[in-house]
Each structure stands twice: as structure tokens, then as C-alpha cells.
PDB file of C-alpha atoms and ligand atoms in Angstrom:
ATOM      1  CA  MET A   1     -11.790  -4.993 -20.240  1.00 94.00           C
ATOM      2  CA  PHE A   2     -10.917  -8.197 -18.610  1.00 98.00           C
ATOM      3  CA  LYS A   3     -12.088  -9.835 -15.402  1.00 98.00           C
ATOM      4  CA  ILE A   4      -9.569 -10.912 -12.800  1.00 98.00           C
ATOM      5  CA  SER A   5     -11.068 -13.193 -10.193  1.00 98.00           C
ATOM      6  CA  ILE A   6      -9.673 -13.518  -6.657  1.00 98.00           C
ATOM      7  CA  PRO A   7     -11.573 -16.291  -5.171  1.00 97.00           C
ATOM      8  CA  GLN A   8      -9.987 -16.283  -1.776  1.00 97.00           C
ATOM      9  CA  LYS A   9     -11.123 -12.534  -1.392  1.00 96.00           C
ATOM     10  CA  ASN A  10     -14.414 -13.125  -3.131  1.00 97.00           C
ATOM     11  CA  LEU A  11     -13.251 -10.324  -5.206  1.00 97.00           C
ATOM     12  CA  VAL A  12     -13.597  -9.650  -9.165  1.00 98.00           C
ATOM     13  CA  LEU A  13     -11.351  -6.738 -10.559  1.00 98.00           C
ATOM     14  CA  ASN A  14     -11.610  -5.104 -13.873  1.00 98.00           C
ATOM     15  CA  ALA A  15      -8.384  -4.660 -15.708  1.00 98.00           C
ATOM     16  CA  GLU A  16      -7.544  -2.938 -18.916  1.00 97.00           C
ATOM     17  CA  ALA A  17      -5.553  -4.911 -21.604  1.00 97.00           C
ATOM     18  CA  ASN A  18      -1.842  -5.079 -21.027  1.00 97.00           C
ATOM     19  CA  LYS A  19      -2.274  -3.881 -17.364  1.00 98.00           C
ATOM     20  CA  ASN A  20       0.502  -5.532 -15.094  1.00 98.00           C
ATOM     21  CA  LEU A  21      -0.912  -7.936 -12.901  1.00 98.00           C
ATOM     22  CA  MET A  22       1.165  -7.026  -9.812  1.00 98.00           C
ATOM     23  CA  ASP A  23       0.413  -3.422 -10.234  1.00 98.00           C
ATOM     24  CA  LEU A  24      -3.400  -4.207 -10.384  1.00 98.00           C
ATOM     25  CA  LEU A  25      -3.151  -6.372  -7.293  1.00 98.00           C
ATOM     26  CA  ILE A  26      -1.194  -3.614  -5.284  1.00 98.00           C
ATOM     27  CA  GLU A  27      -3.562  -0.862  -6.679  1.00 98.00           C
ATOM     28  CA  ASN A  28      -6.314  -2.782  -4.946  1.00 97.00           C
ATOM     29  CA  LYS A  29      -4.718  -3.373  -1.636  1.00 97.00           C
ATOM     30  CA  LEU A  30      -3.821  -6.946  -2.137  1.00 97.00           C
ATOM     31  CA  PRO A  31      -0.365  -7.694  -0.692  1.00 97.00           C
ATOM     32  CA  VAL A  32       2.294  -9.130  -3.247  1.00 97.00           C
ATOM     33  CA  ALA A  33       5.327 -10.641  -1.823  1.00 97.00           C
ATOM     34  CA  SER A  34       8.344  -9.124  -3.593  1.00 97.00           C
ATOM     35  CA  SER A  35      12.050  -8.293  -3.030  1.00 97.00           C
ATOM     36  CA  CYS A  36      12.941  -7.278  -6.463  1.00 97.00           C
ATOM     37  CA  LEU A  37      10.164  -4.798  -7.063  1.00 94.00           C
ATOM     38  CA  GLY A  38       8.807  -6.421 -10.072  1.00 96.00           C
ATOM     39  CA  GLU A  39      12.247  -7.063 -11.969  1.00 97.00           C
ATOM     40  CA  GLY A  40      11.249 -10.707 -12.374  1.00 97.00           C
ATOM     41  CA  ILE A  41      14.191 -12.042 -10.397  1.00 96.00           C
ATOM     42  CA  CYS A  42      13.224 -12.755  -6.822  1.00 97.00           C
ATOM     43  CA  SER A  43      10.243 -15.057  -7.566  1.00 96.00           C
ATOM     44  CA  LYS A  44       8.504 -14.217  -4.423  1.00 97.00           C
ATOM     45  CA  CYS A  45       5.577 -12.770  -6.416  1.00 97.00           C
ATOM     46  CA  ALA A  46       4.751 -16.417  -7.795  1.00 97.00           C
ATOM     47  CA  MET A  47       1.008 -17.228  -7.760  1.00 97.00           C
ATOM     48  CA  GLN A  48      -1.292 -19.734  -9.261  1.00 97.00           C
ATOM     49  CA  ILE A  49      -2.626 -18.229 -12.411  1.00 97.00           C
ATOM     50  CA  THR A  50      -5.553 -19.807 -14.419  1.00 96.00           C
ATOM     51  CA  PRO A  51      -5.218 -19.990 -17.283  1.00 96.00           C
ATOM     52  CA  GLU A  52      -1.452 -20.266 -17.010  1.00 92.00           C
ATOM     53  CA  GLY A  53      -0.474 -18.664 -20.321  1.00 91.00           C
ATOM     54  CA  GLN A  54       3.154 -18.472 -21.535  1.00 92.00           C
ATOM     55  CA  PRO A  55       5.896 -17.235 -19.298  1.00 94.00           C
ATOM     56  CA  ASN A  56       8.656 -14.995 -20.970  1.00 94.00           C
ATOM     57  CA  ASP A  57      12.343 -15.966 -21.199  1.00 96.00           C
ATOM     58  CA  LEU A  58      13.202 -14.044 -17.872  1.00 96.00           C
ATOM     59  CA  GLU A  59      10.380 -15.525 -16.046  1.00 96.00           C
ATOM     60  CA  LYS A  60      11.190 -19.003 -17.047  1.00 96.00           C
ATOM     61  CA  ARG A  61      14.776 -18.813 -16.067  1.00 96.00           C
ATOM     62  CA  THR A  62      13.777 -17.228 -12.698  1.00 96.00           C
ATOM     63  CA  MET A  63      11.111 -19.909 -11.864  1.00 95.00           C
ATOM     64  CA  GLU A  64      13.540 -22.789 -12.833  1.00 95.00           C
ATOM     65  CA  LYS A  65      16.514 -21.220 -10.825  1.00 96.00           C
ATOM     66  CA  ASN A  66      14.360 -20.534  -7.699  1.00 95.00           C
ATOM     67  CA  LYS A  67      12.536 -24.039  -8.373  1.00 94.00           C
ATOM     68  CA  CYS A  68       9.040 -22.356  -8.111  1.00 92.00           C
ATOM     69  CA  GLU A  69       5.862 -24.454  -7.650  1.00 90.00           C
ATOM     70  CA  PRO A  70       4.511 -25.885 -11.121  1.00 88.00           C
ATOM     71  CA  HIS A  71       1.457 -24.093 -12.459  1.00 89.00           C
ATOM     72  CA  HIS A  72       2.709 -20.918 -10.942  1.00 95.00           C
ATOM     73  CA  ARG A  73       3.521 -17.578 -12.581  1.00 96.00           C
ATOM     74  CA  LEU A  74       5.388 -14.411 -11.640  1.00 97.00           C
ATOM     75  CA  CYS A  75       2.619 -11.959 -11.279  1.00 97.00           C
ATOM     76  CA  CYS A  76       5.049  -9.023 -11.836  1.00 98.00           C
ATOM     77  CA  GLN A  77       5.779 -10.440 -15.506  1.00 97.00           C
ATOM     78  CA  ILE A  78       2.083 -10.762 -16.537  1.00 97.00           C
ATOM     79  CA  PHE A  79       0.616  -8.225 -18.823  1.00 97.00           C
ATOM     80  CA  ILE A  80      -3.123  -9.234 -18.760  1.00 97.00           C
ATOM     81  CA  SER A  81      -4.599 -10.281 -22.059  1.00 97.00           C
ATOM     82  CA  SER A  82      -7.510 -12.415 -20.876  1.00 97.00           C
ATOM     83  CA  ASP A  83      -9.651 -13.176 -17.841  1.00 98.00           C
ATOM     84  CA  LEU A  84      -7.854 -14.769 -15.172  1.00 98.00           C
ATOM     85  CA  THR A  85      -8.097 -16.340 -11.683  1.00 98.00           C
ATOM     86  CA  VAL A  86      -5.508 -15.573  -9.361  1.00 98.00           C
ATOM     87  CA  ARG A  87      -4.442 -17.354  -6.099  1.00 97.00           C
ATOM     88  CA  ALA A  88      -1.642 -16.781  -3.580  1.00 96.00           C
ATOM     89  CA  SER A  89      -0.603 -18.960  -0.786  1.00 93.00           C
ATOM     90  CA  TYR A  90      -0.770 -16.199   1.848  1.00 93.00           C
ATOM     91  CA  TRP A  91      -4.269 -14.583   0.873  1.00 94.00           C
TER      92      TRP A  91
HETATM   93  S1  FES B   1       8.421  -9.361  -7.626  1.00 54.08           S
HETATM   94 FE1  FES B   1      10.399 -10.332  -7.909  1.00 54.08          FE
HETATM   95  S2  FES B   1      10.081 -11.803  -9.463  1.00 54.08           S
HETATM   96 FE2  FES B   1       8.111 -10.835  -9.385  1.00 54.08          FE
END
């Protein structure tokens, strides 16, 4: 079990290993911007994730193409494998 901290909401969520981060956020009533429903192509779900970890190839391509902010990740492409701190610009 991992801890997912959401400082803007003063919230800490518990997450099983390999749980998708976007699914976890939505299940906990936190809004996640998306127009591709988690397919990794719109980049609207980009959030600041600490520690950053390694993006997959699709995520790298999408973030480069859409000129995403540095130090952000696509939450739909993250399968939780450590404690994380998550911040979204619209929370
Ligand atoms: S929801 Fe579209 S890239 Fe994540």
C-alpha cells in the first residue's frame, strides 16, 4: 500500500501497487482534466508529481508534442509504485 498525498486538498489516499493514478483520483472525487479518457494522447491530465519517476514512451511523445510543463507527468499513464505527492493547477 502506498500513500498519495494531495496537499492542496489536505488529503492522503491509500493506493495499492500498480493502481492507475487517474483512476484513483477520480474514484476519490478529485476532478482530472481529460479529453482522451486516459489514452495518453491529450496531455490534459498533466500534473506535478513528486517524485517524478520515468515516463513511458507514449507519455514522453505526448508531453513533447503538446509542450507540457517540465516536472509534470500524465497521471493517466502512472501506475503507482511508490508514495507520491500530486498537485494539479486547477485544484
Ligand atoms: S487523460 Fe489524456 S493524456 Fe491523460
